[in-house]
CSV table of C-alpha atoms in Angstrom, one decimal:
chain,number,residue,atom,x,y,z
A,73,MET,CA,0.0,0.0,0.0
A,74,LEU,CA,0.9,3.6,-0.2
A,75,ASN,CA,3.0,5.6,2.3
A,76,LYS,CA,2.0,9.1,3.2
A,77,LYS,CA,4.2,10.8,0.7
A,78,GLN,CA,2.9,9.0,-2.3
A,79,MET,CA,-0.2,10.1,-4.1
A,80,THR,CA,-3.0,7.7,-4.9
A,81,HIS,CA,-3.5,6.8,-8.6
A,82,LEU,CA,-6.5,9.1,-8.8
A,83,LYS,CA,-4.6,12.0,-7.3
A,84,GLN,CA,-1.8,11.4,-9.8
A,85,LEU,CA,-4.2,11.3,-12.7
A,86,GLU,CA,-5.9,14.4,-11.4
A,87,ALA,CA,-2.6,16.3,-11.1
A,88,GLU,CA,-1.6,15.2,-14.6
A,89,SER,CA,-4.9,16.4,-16.2
A,90,ILE,CA,-4.7,19.7,-14.4
A,91,HIS,CA,-1.1,20.2,-15.5
A,92,ILE,CA,-2.1,19.5,-19.1
A,93,MET,CA,-4.9,22.1,-19.0
A,94,ARG,CA,-2.7,24.8,-17.5
A,95,GLU,CA,0.0,24.1,-20.1
A,96,VAL,CA,-2.6,24.6,-22.9
A,97,ILE,CA,-3.9,27.8,-21.4
A,98,ALA,CA,-0.3,29.2,-21.1
A,99,GLU,CA,0.6,28.2,-24.6
A,100,PHE,CA,-2.4,28.8,-26.9
A,101,ASP,CA,-4.3,31.9,-27.9
A,102,ASN,CA,-7.8,30.6,-28.4
A,103,PRO,CA,-8.6,27.4,-26.6
A,104,ALA,CA,-12.0,25.8,-26.1
A,105,MET,CA,-13.4,22.7,-24.4
A,106,LEU,CA,-15.6,20.2,-26.3
A,107,TYR,CA,-18.4,19.4,-24.0
A,108,SER,CA,-20.3,16.3,-25.0
A,109,VAL,CA,-22.4,16.1,-21.8
A,110,GLY,CA,-21.3,12.5,-21.0
A,111,LYS,CA,-19.5,11.2,-17.9
A,112,ASP,CA,-16.0,11.9,-19.3
A,113,SER,CA,-16.9,15.5,-20.2
A,114,SER,CA,-18.3,15.9,-16.7
A,115,VAL,CA,-15.0,14.8,-15.2
A,116,MET,CA,-13.1,17.0,-17.6
A,117,LEU,CA,-15.2,20.0,-16.7
A,118,HIS,CA,-14.7,19.3,-13.0
A,119,LEU,CA,-11.0,19.2,-13.4
A,120,ALA,CA,-11.0,22.4,-15.4
A,121,GLN,CA,-12.8,24.1,-12.5
A,122,LYS,CA,-10.2,22.8,-10.1
A,123,ALA,CA,-7.3,23.9,-12.5
A,124,PHE,CA,-8.4,27.6,-12.5
A,125,TYR,CA,-10.3,27.9,-9.2
A,126,PRO,CA,-11.6,30.3,-8.0
A,127,ALA,CA,-12.0,31.8,-11.5
A,128,PRO,CA,-14.2,30.0,-13.9
A,129,PRO,CA,-12.1,28.2,-16.6
A,130,PRO,CA,-10.9,30.8,-19.1
A,131,PHE,CA,-12.4,29.3,-22.2
A,132,PRO,CA,-15.8,28.5,-23.6
A,133,LEU,CA,-17.6,25.2,-23.7
A,134,VAL,CA,-18.5,24.1,-27.2
A,135,HIS,CA,-21.0,21.5,-28.2
A,136,VAL,CA,-21.7,20.1,-31.7
A,137,ASP,CA,-25.4,19.4,-31.6
A,138,THR,CA,-26.6,16.8,-34.0
A,139,THR,CA,-30.2,17.6,-33.2
A,140,TRP,CA,-30.6,13.9,-32.2
A,141,LYS,CA,-29.1,14.0,-28.7
A,142,PHE,CA,-31.3,12.8,-25.8
A,143,ARG,CA,-33.4,15.7,-24.6
A,144,GLU,CA,-32.2,15.2,-21.1
A,145,MET,CA,-28.6,15.8,-22.3
A,146,ILE,CA,-29.5,19.2,-23.7
A,147,GLU,CA,-31.2,20.3,-20.5
A,148,PHE,CA,-28.3,19.0,-18.5
A,149,ARG,CA,-25.8,20.8,-20.8
A,150,ASP,CA,-27.5,24.2,-20.4
A,151,LYS,CA,-27.9,23.8,-16.7
A,152,ARG,CA,-24.3,22.9,-16.1
A,153,ALA,CA,-22.9,25.7,-18.3
A,154,LYS,CA,-24.9,28.2,-16.2
A,155,GLU,CA,-23.8,26.7,-12.9
A,156,VAL,CA,-20.1,26.8,-13.7
A,157,GLY,CA,-20.4,30.3,-15.3
A,158,MET,CA,-18.8,29.4,-18.6
A,159,GLU,CA,-19.9,30.6,-22.1
A,160,LEU,CA,-21.6,27.8,-24.1
A,161,ILE,CA,-21.3,27.8,-27.9
A,162,VAL,CA,-23.6,25.4,-29.7
A,163,HIS,CA,-23.2,24.6,-33.3
A,164,ILE,CA,-25.5,22.7,-35.6
A,165,ASN,CA,-24.4,22.0,-39.2
A,166,PRO,CA,-26.9,24.2,-41.2
A,167,GLN,CA,-26.7,22.2,-44.4
A,168,GLY,CA,-27.4,19.0,-42.4
A,169,GLU,CA,-30.3,20.6,-40.7
A,170,GLU,CA,-31.7,21.8,-44.0
A,171,MET,CA,-31.4,18.3,-45.5
A,172,ASN,CA,-33.0,16.9,-42.4
A,173,ILE,CA,-30.3,14.3,-41.9
A,174,SER,CA,-31.7,11.5,-39.8
A,175,PRO,CA,-29.9,8.4,-38.5
A,176,PHE,CA,-33.0,6.4,-39.1
A,177,GLU,CA,-33.2,7.4,-42.8
A,178,HIS,CA,-29.6,8.1,-43.8
A,179,GLY,CA,-27.8,5.6,-41.6
A,180,SER,CA,-25.4,6.1,-38.8
A,181,ALA,CA,-22.3,6.6,-41.0
A,182,LEU,CA,-23.7,9.5,-43.0
A,183,HIS,CA,-25.4,11.0,-40.0
A,184,THR,CA,-22.2,11.0,-38.0
A,185,ASP,CA,-20.1,12.3,-40.9
A,186,ILE,CA,-22.4,15.3,-41.6
A,187,MET,CA,-23.7,16.2,-38.2
A,188,LYS,CA,-20.7,15.4,-36.1
A,189,THR,CA,-17.5,15.5,-38.1
A,190,GLU,CA,-18.5,18.2,-40.6
A,191,GLY,CA,-20.3,20.2,-37.9
A,192,LEU,CA,-17.2,20.1,-35.7
A,193,LYS,CA,-15.0,21.2,-38.6
A,194,GLN,CA,-17.4,24.1,-39.4
A,195,MET,CA,-17.4,25.2,-35.9
A,196,LEU,CA,-13.6,25.2,-35.6
A,197,ASP,CA,-13.3,27.2,-38.9
A,198,ILE,CA,-15.8,29.8,-37.6
A,199,TYR,CA,-14.3,30.3,-34.2
A,200,LYS,CA,-10.6,29.6,-35.1
A,201,PHE,CA,-9.8,27.7,-31.9
A,202,ASP,CA,-6.2,26.6,-31.8
A,203,ALA,CA,-6.6,24.1,-29.0
A,204,VAL,CA,-9.7,22.1,-28.2
A,205,PHE,CA,-10.0,19.8,-25.2
A,206,GLY,CA,-11.7,16.5,-25.6
A,207,GLY,CA,-12.7,13.9,-23.1
A,208,ALA,CA,-11.5,10.9,-25.0
A,209,ARG,CA,-9.6,8.1,-23.2
A,210,ARG,CA,-7.0,5.8,-24.6
A,211,ASP,CA,-8.7,2.7,-23.1
A,212,GLU,CA,-11.8,3.3,-25.2
A,213,GLU,CA,-10.7,2.2,-28.6
A,214,LYS,CA,-7.6,0.8,-30.4
A,215,SER,CA,-6.7,3.9,-32.4
A,216,ARG,CA,-7.2,6.2,-29.4
A,217,ALA,CA,-4.6,4.0,-27.6
A,218,LYS,CA,-2.1,5.3,-30.1
A,219,GLU,CA,-2.9,9.0,-29.9
A,220,ARG,CA,-0.8,11.7,-28.1
A,221,ILE,CA,-2.2,13.9,-25.4
A,222,TYR,CA,-1.5,16.9,-27.7
A,223,SER,CA,-3.0,15.5,-30.9
A,224,PHE,CA,-1.7,17.7,-33.7
A,225,ARG,CA,-4.2,18.5,-36.6
A,226,ASP,CA,-3.3,20.1,-39.9
A,227,LYS,CA,-5.3,23.0,-41.4
A,228,HIS,CA,-7.9,20.6,-42.7
A,229,HIS,CA,-8.3,19.2,-39.1
A,230,ARG,CA,-6.8,15.9,-40.1
A,231,TRP,CA,-4.9,13.6,-37.9
A,232,ASP,CA,-1.9,11.8,-39.4
A,233,PRO,CA,-1.2,8.7,-37.3
A,234,LYS,CA,2.2,8.2,-39.1
A,235,ALA,CA,3.6,11.6,-38.2
A,236,GLN,CA,2.8,12.0,-34.5
A,237,ARG,CA,5.2,14.2,-32.5
A,238,PRO,CA,7.3,12.7,-29.7
A,239,GLU,CA,5.8,13.3,-26.3
A,240,LEU,CA,8.2,12.6,-23.5
A,241,TRP,CA,7.2,12.5,-19.9
A,242,ASN,CA,5.2,15.7,-19.2
A,243,ILE,CA,6.8,17.8,-21.9
A,244,TYR,CA,4.2,18.8,-24.4
A,245,ASN,CA,5.0,20.4,-27.8
A,246,GLY,CA,2.4,23.0,-28.7
A,247,ARG,CA,4.2,24.7,-31.6
A,248,HIS,CA,1.9,25.2,-34.5
A,249,HIS,CA,1.5,27.4,-37.6
A,250,LYS,CA,-1.4,29.5,-38.4
A,251,ASP,CA,-4.6,27.5,-39.0
A,252,GLU,CA,-3.1,24.4,-37.5
A,253,SER,CA,-4.5,23.3,-34.2
A,254,ILE,CA,-4.3,20.6,-31.6
A,255,ARG,CA,-6.9,18.4,-29.9
A,256,VAL,CA,-6.0,17.9,-26.3
A,257,PHE,CA,-7.0,14.8,-24.3
A,258,PRO,CA,-6.3,15.5,-20.6
A,259,LEU,CA,-8.1,12.2,-19.7
A,260,SER,CA,-5.9,10.1,-21.9
A,261,ASN,CA,-4.6,7.9,-19.1
A,262,TRP,CA,-7.9,7.5,-17.2
A,263,THR,CA,-9.8,4.2,-17.5
A,264,GLU,CA,-13.6,3.8,-17.4
A,265,LEU,CA,-13.2,2.6,-13.7
A,266,ASP,CA,-11.0,5.6,-12.8
A,267,ILE,CA,-13.7,7.9,-14.2
A,268,TRP,CA,-16.5,6.3,-12.3
A,269,GLN,CA,-14.5,6.1,-9.1
A,270,TYR,CA,-13.6,9.8,-9.4
A,271,ILE,CA,-17.2,10.8,-10.0
A,272,TYR,CA,-18.1,8.8,-6.9
A,273,LEU,CA,-15.4,10.3,-4.7
A,274,GLU,CA,-15.8,13.9,-5.9
A,275,ASP,CA,-19.6,13.8,-6.2
A,276,ILE,CA,-19.6,15.1,-9.7
A,277,PRO,CA,-23.0,15.7,-11.3
A,278,ILE,CA,-23.9,13.5,-14.3
A,279,PRO,CA,-27.0,13.1,-16.4
A,280,GLU,CA,-29.8,10.9,-15.0
A,281,LEU,CA,-29.6,8.7,-18.1
A,282,TYR,CA,-26.7,6.8,-16.6
A,283,PHE,CA,-29.0,5.5,-13.8
A,284,ALA,CA,-31.5,2.8,-14.3
A,285,LYS,CA,-35.1,3.9,-14.7
A,286,GLU,CA,-38.3,2.7,-16.5
A,287,ARG,CA,-37.9,3.9,-20.0
A,288,GLU,CA,-39.7,3.3,-23.3
A,289,VAL,CA,-37.4,1.3,-25.6
A,290,VAL,CA,-37.6,-0.5,-29.0
A,291,GLU,CA,-35.3,-2.9,-30.8
A,292,TYR,CA,-33.5,-1.0,-33.6
A,293,GLY,CA,-30.3,-1.9,-35.5
A,294,GLY,CA,-29.4,-4.7,-33.1
A,295,ALA,CA,-29.6,-2.5,-30.1
A,296,LYS,CA,-32.3,-1.3,-27.6
A,297,ILE,CA,-32.9,2.3,-28.2
A,298,MET,CA,-35.0,4.7,-26.2
A,299,VAL,CA,-38.1,6.4,-27.7
A,300,ASP,CA,-37.0,10.0,-26.8
A,301,ASP,CA,-39.3,11.9,-29.1
A,302,ASN,CA,-41.9,11.4,-31.8
A,303,ARG,CA,-39.3,11.1,-34.6
A,304,VAL,CA,-39.3,7.4,-33.9
A,305,SER,CA,-41.6,6.0,-36.6
A,306,ASP,CA,-45.0,4.6,-35.6
A,307,GLU,CA,-43.9,1.4,-37.3
A,308,LEU,CA,-41.0,1.0,-34.9
A,309,ARG,CA,-42.9,2.3,-31.9
A,310,LYS,CA,-45.6,-0.4,-32.2
A,311,ASN,CA,-43.2,-2.8,-30.5
A,312,SER,CA,-42.0,-0.5,-27.8
A,313,ARG,CA,-41.9,-1.7,-24.2
A,314,MET,CA,-41.3,-0.1,-20.8
A,315,GLU,CA,-38.1,-1.5,-19.3
A,316,MET,CA,-35.7,-0.8,-16.5
A,317,VAL,CA,-32.7,0.4,-18.5
A,318,ARG,CA,-29.7,2.7,-18.3
A,319,PHE,CA,-27.0,3.9,-20.7
A,320,ARG,CA,-23.2,3.3,-20.4
A,321,THR,CA,-22.4,6.0,-22.9
A,322,LEU,CA,-24.5,8.9,-24.2
A,323,GLY,CA,-24.8,10.1,-27.8
A,324,CYS,CA,-27.5,10.4,-30.4
A,325,TYR,CA,-30.4,8.5,-29.0
A,326,PRO,CA,-31.1,6.4,-32.2
A,327,LEU,CA,-27.4,5.3,-32.1
A,328,THR,CA,-27.1,4.6,-28.4
A,329,GLY,CA,-28.0,1.2,-27.1
A,330,ALA,CA,-29.5,0.9,-23.6
A,331,VAL,CA,-28.6,-1.9,-21.2
A,332,GLU,CA,-31.0,-3.7,-18.9
A,333,SER,CA,-30.1,-2.7,-15.4
A,334,ALA,CA,-31.3,-2.2,-11.9
A,335,ALA,CA,-28.4,0.1,-10.9
A,336,THR,CA,-29.8,3.3,-9.4
A,337,THR,CA,-26.7,4.4,-7.4
A,338,LEU,CA,-23.1,5.1,-8.3
A,339,PRO,CA,-21.7,2.0,-6.5
A,340,GLU,CA,-24.2,-0.2,-8.2
A,341,ILE,CA,-23.2,1.3,-11.6
A,342,ILE,CA,-19.6,0.6,-10.8
A,343,GLN,CA,-20.4,-2.9,-9.7
A,344,GLU,CA,-22.2,-3.6,-12.9
A,345,MET,CA,-19.4,-2.1,-15.0
A,346,LEU,CA,-16.8,-4.4,-13.2
A,347,LEU,CA,-18.9,-7.5,-13.7
A,348,THR,CA,-19.8,-6.9,-17.4
A,349,THR,CA,-18.1,-8.7,-20.2
A,350,THR,CA,-18.5,-6.2,-23.0
A,351,SER,CA,-16.9,-2.8,-23.6
A,352,GLU,CA,-18.7,0.5,-23.2
A,353,ARG,CA,-18.4,1.2,-26.9
A,354,GLN,CA,-20.3,-1.9,-27.8
A,355,GLY,CA,-23.5,0.1,-27.3
A,356,ARG,CA,-22.4,2.5,-30.0
A,357,VAL,CA,-23.5,1.7,-33.5
A,358,ILE,CA,-20.9,3.9,-35.1
A,359,ASP,CA,-17.9,2.0,-34.0
A,360,GLN,CA,-19.0,-1.2,-35.5
A,361,ASP,CA,-19.0,-0.1,-39.1
A,362,SER,CA,-15.6,-1.6,-39.9
A,363,SER,CA,-12.4,-2.5,-38.1
A,364,GLY,CA,-10.5,0.8,-38.7
A,365,SER,CA,-13.6,3.1,-38.6
A,366,MET,CA,-12.5,5.2,-35.7
A,367,GLU,CA,-9.0,5.8,-37.1
A,368,LYS,CA,-10.6,6.7,-40.5
A,369,LYS,CA,-12.9,9.2,-38.8
A,370,LYS,CA,-10.0,10.7,-36.9
A,371,MET,CA,-8.1,11.2,-40.1
A,372,GLU,CA,-11.1,13.0,-41.5
A,373,GLY,CA,-11.2,15.3,-38.5
A,374,TYR,CA,-13.3,13.6,-35.9
A,375,PHE,CA,-12.3,13.8,-32.3
B,291,MET,CA,-13.2,-5.4,-15.7
B,292,ALA,CA,-10.3,-4.2,-13.7
B,293,ASN,CA,-9.5,-7.3,-11.7
B,294,GLN,CA,-11.3,-10.2,-10.3
B,295,SER,CA,-12.4,-10.0,-6.7
B,296,ASN,CA,-15.3,-11.5,-4.8
B,297,LEU,CA,-15.8,-8.2,-3.1
B,298,ILE,CA,-17.2,-6.7,-6.3
B,299,ALA,CA,-20.3,-8.8,-6.1
B,300,ASP,CA,-20.5,-9.0,-2.3
B,301,ASN,CA,-19.6,-5.6,-1.0
B,302,ILE,CA,-18.9,-3.0,-3.7
B,303,GLU,CA,-18.5,-0.1,-1.2
B,304,GLU,CA,-15.8,-1.9,0.6
B,305,TYR,CA,-14.2,-2.7,-2.8
B,306,LEU,CA,-14.3,0.9,-3.8
B,307,LYS,CA,-12.7,2.0,-0.5
B,308,GLN,CA,-9.8,-0.5,-1.0
B,309,HIS,CA,-9.3,0.8,-4.5
B,310,GLU,CA,-9.1,4.5,-3.5
B,311,ASN,CA,-5.6,4.0,-2.2
B,312,LYS,CA,-3.9,2.4,-5.1
B,313,GLY,CA,-0.5,3.5,-6.5
B,314,LEU,CA,0.4,4.1,-10.1
B,315,LEU,CA,3.2,2.4,-12.0
B,316,ARG,CA,4.2,3.2,-15.6
B,317,LEU,CA,6.2,0.7,-17.6
B,318,LEU,CA,7.3,0.2,-21.2
B,319,THR,CA,8.5,-2.6,-23.4
B,320,CYS,CA,11.9,-2.5,-25.0
B,321,GLY,CA,13.4,-4.9,-27.5
B,322,SER,CA,14.3,-5.7,-31.1
B,323,VAL,CA,12.0,-6.2,-34.0
B,324,ASP,CA,9.8,-9.3,-33.7
B,325,ASP,CA,11.0,-10.1,-30.2
B,326,GLY,CA,7.3,-10.4,-29.2
B,327,LYS,CA,6.8,-7.1,-27.2
B,328,SER,CA,3.3,-6.5,-28.4
B,329,THR,CA,2.3,-10.1,-28.2
B,330,LEU,CA,3.6,-10.2,-24.6
B,331,ILE,CA,1.5,-7.2,-23.7
B,332,GLY,CA,-1.5,-8.7,-25.5
B,333,ARG,CA,-1.0,-11.9,-23.6
B,334,LEU,CA,-0.8,-10.1,-20.3
B,335,LEU,CA,-4.0,-8.3,-20.9
B,336,TYR,CA,-5.7,-11.5,-22.1
B,337,ASP,CA,-4.5,-13.5,-19.1
B,338,SER,CA,-5.5,-10.8,-16.6
B,339,LYS,CA,-9.0,-10.9,-18.1
B,340,MET,CA,-8.8,-7.3,-19.3
B,341,ILE,CA,-10.3,-8.0,-22.7
B,342,PHE,CA,-14.0,-7.5,-23.3
B,343,GLU,CA,-15.9,-10.1,-25.3
B,344,ASP,CA,-16.7,-7.7,-28.1
B,345,GLN,CA,-13.0,-6.7,-28.4
B,346,LEU,CA,-11.9,-10.3,-28.4
B,347,ALA,CA,-14.4,-11.1,-31.1
B,348,ALA,CA,-13.1,-8.3,-33.2
B,349,ILE,CA,-9.5,-9.5,-32.7
B,350,GLU,CA,-10.4,-13.1,-33.7
B,351,GLN,CA,-12.0,-11.8,-36.8
B,352,ASP,CA,-9.0,-9.6,-37.7
B,353,SER,CA,-6.5,-12.4,-36.9
B,354,LYS,CA,-7.9,-14.4,-39.8
B,355,LYS,CA,-7.3,-11.5,-42.1
B,356,VAL,CA,-4.0,-9.8,-40.9
B,357,GLY,CA,-2.8,-12.1,-38.1
B,358,THR,CA,0.8,-13.3,-37.9
B,359,GLN,CA,-0.1,-16.5,-36.0
B,360,GLY,CA,-1.3,-18.6,-38.9
B,361,GLY,CA,-5.0,-18.4,-38.1
B,362,GLU,CA,-4.6,-18.5,-34.3
B,363,VAL,CA,-5.6,-15.4,-32.3
B,364,ASP,CA,-2.9,-12.8,-32.8
B,365,LEU,CA,-2.9,-11.0,-29.4
B,366,ALA,CA,-0.5,-8.4,-30.7
B,367,LEU,CA,-3.5,-6.9,-32.5
B,368,LEU,CA,-4.7,-5.7,-29.1
B,369,VAL,CA,-2.0,-3.1,-29.1
B,370,ASP,CA,-1.2,-2.7,-32.8
B,371,GLY,CA,-4.3,-0.5,-33.3
B,372,LEU,CA,-3.4,1.4,-36.5
B,373,GLN,CA,-4.5,0.0,-39.9
B,374,SER,CA,-1.0,0.1,-41.3
B,375,GLU,CA,0.4,-1.7,-38.2
B,376,ARG,CA,-2.1,-4.5,-38.6
B,377,GLU,CA,-1.4,-4.8,-42.3
B,378,GLN,CA,2.4,-4.9,-41.9
B,379,GLY,CA,2.4,-6.9,-38.7
B,380,ILE,CA,4.7,-4.5,-36.9
B,381,THR,CA,4.3,-1.8,-34.3
B,382,ILE,CA,4.8,1.7,-35.8
B,383,ASP,CA,4.0,3.9,-32.9
B,384,VAL,CA,3.7,3.6,-29.2
B,385,ALA,CA,0.4,2.3,-27.8
B,386,TYR,CA,-0.8,2.8,-24.2
B,387,ARG,CA,-2.8,0.1,-22.4
B,388,TYR,CA,-4.1,-0.1,-18.8
B,389,PHE,CA,-4.8,-2.6,-16.2
B,390,SER,CA,-4.9,-2.7,-12.4
B,391,THR,CA,-4.6,-5.0,-9.5
B,392,ASP,CA,-5.7,-4.5,-5.9
B,393,ARG,CA,-2.6,-2.5,-5.1
B,394,ARG,CA,-1.7,-0.7,-8.3
B,395,LYS,CA,-2.9,0.8,-11.5
B,396,PHE,CA,-0.5,0.1,-14.4
B,397,ILE,CA,0.1,2.1,-17.5
B,398,ILE,CA,1.9,0.1,-20.2
B,399,ALA,CA,3.6,1.8,-23.2
B,400,ASP,CA,4.2,-0.7,-25.9
B,401,THR,CA,6.9,0.6,-28.2
B,402,PRO,CA,8.1,-0.1,-31.7
B,403,GLY,CA,11.3,-2.1,-32.4
B,404,HIS,CA,12.1,-1.0,-35.9
B,405,GLU,CA,14.5,1.9,-35.9
B,406,GLN,CA,13.1,3.1,-39.2
B,407,THR,CA,9.6,3.5,-37.7
B,408,TRP,CA,11.0,6.3,-35.5
B,409,SER,CA,10.5,9.7,-37.1
B,410,VAL,CA,13.4,12.0,-37.6
B,411,SER,CA,12.3,14.2,-34.7
B,412,GLN,CA,12.0,11.2,-32.4
B,413,ARG,CA,15.4,9.9,-33.4
B,414,SER,CA,17.0,13.3,-32.7
B,415,VAL,CA,15.4,13.3,-29.2
B,416,LEU,CA,16.8,9.9,-28.6
B,417,LYS,CA,20.3,10.9,-29.7
B,418,ARG,CA,20.2,13.9,-27.4
B,419,LEU,CA,19.0,11.6,-24.6
B,420,LYS,CA,21.8,9.2,-25.2
B,421,ARG,CA,24.3,12.0,-25.2
B,422,SER,CA,23.0,13.4,-21.9
B,423,ILE,CA,23.3,9.9,-20.3
């Protein structure tokens, strides 16, 4: 066990994340934080508050809204931004909105490409952010396991996995030319368990969707999705049932699979997570398109 | 899926309390090309039950296509996550993987063995390091 001088693993992870955030603020002109409303974003926001306390974090929160997020997520987003006193910038891809892009009709790949990746790139072009924090973790997915904490992007927002900069110890290289930028992942070294344990210890607010509740669900695309609004076709809705479910990750509701669960408290959620045999991304339809799909999306400019 | 303990099912709060006081250890692999660095790490993760079913199913599928173990499950694919690494059967860039025991959280950096896969900038850093040592 630890002696008094040593820090616990969570304290060390916390210190590392705070150090990364302060480095970015010192080095970059126009940083922002991508706030996706999920548990990782919640932890990231909490760390940002600690890093700059008592001032609110000196950058805006940005959210790329696909118009298909759970309604509860949007409410939670607006409430949290107000509570922490940060500016919230929301961007929706106007062309996508005009075309009425829908994951039901156009499929998950096209929907994600237009509403998420394109929407994100548009937003970055409009606001000219030179550093954007994201809550991605390396244990989530195999190409993320390969990514630096400062993930360099060219002027087209592309990631080049074959030309990553060296990153030694806690020395981060933030040099960049005009129009180039970096994505920063302060939670790179956290695992799913670390995140939950930290939420539990620090009492960090997270959306109710993570906790089990009776919700209306239907089978769609091999997953159980929640009927969140009336854009779910009547055809599908015919077979809907009320079930005790919760979500392990949050995204667009037609693309996010619910899991049957009775976990209504944080320890119960953690218990369930430790006993499960599938990864959290299994509930996400977009990752299963093909073996290298995340890497491909990143090279196109996705987070 | 951190580690196996009866406490998880029996008394989760006690388990969480125990795991609040873990240390952190970072380690890396070193070795020549095809020594089996990635395969070793893959095996470690596999044996410590750190691989989720859906991840293992994906690896089994990929092993048939790009595996180096003649149809057997190629555990190096757990760390060689980039498309070009899988196609060429080598590690091109460092990968980070995580596991933990009751006492420690581990961060493993799995590194490439080919000198050529190191970029010019990485090599210059290494040279400078060698000189300073």
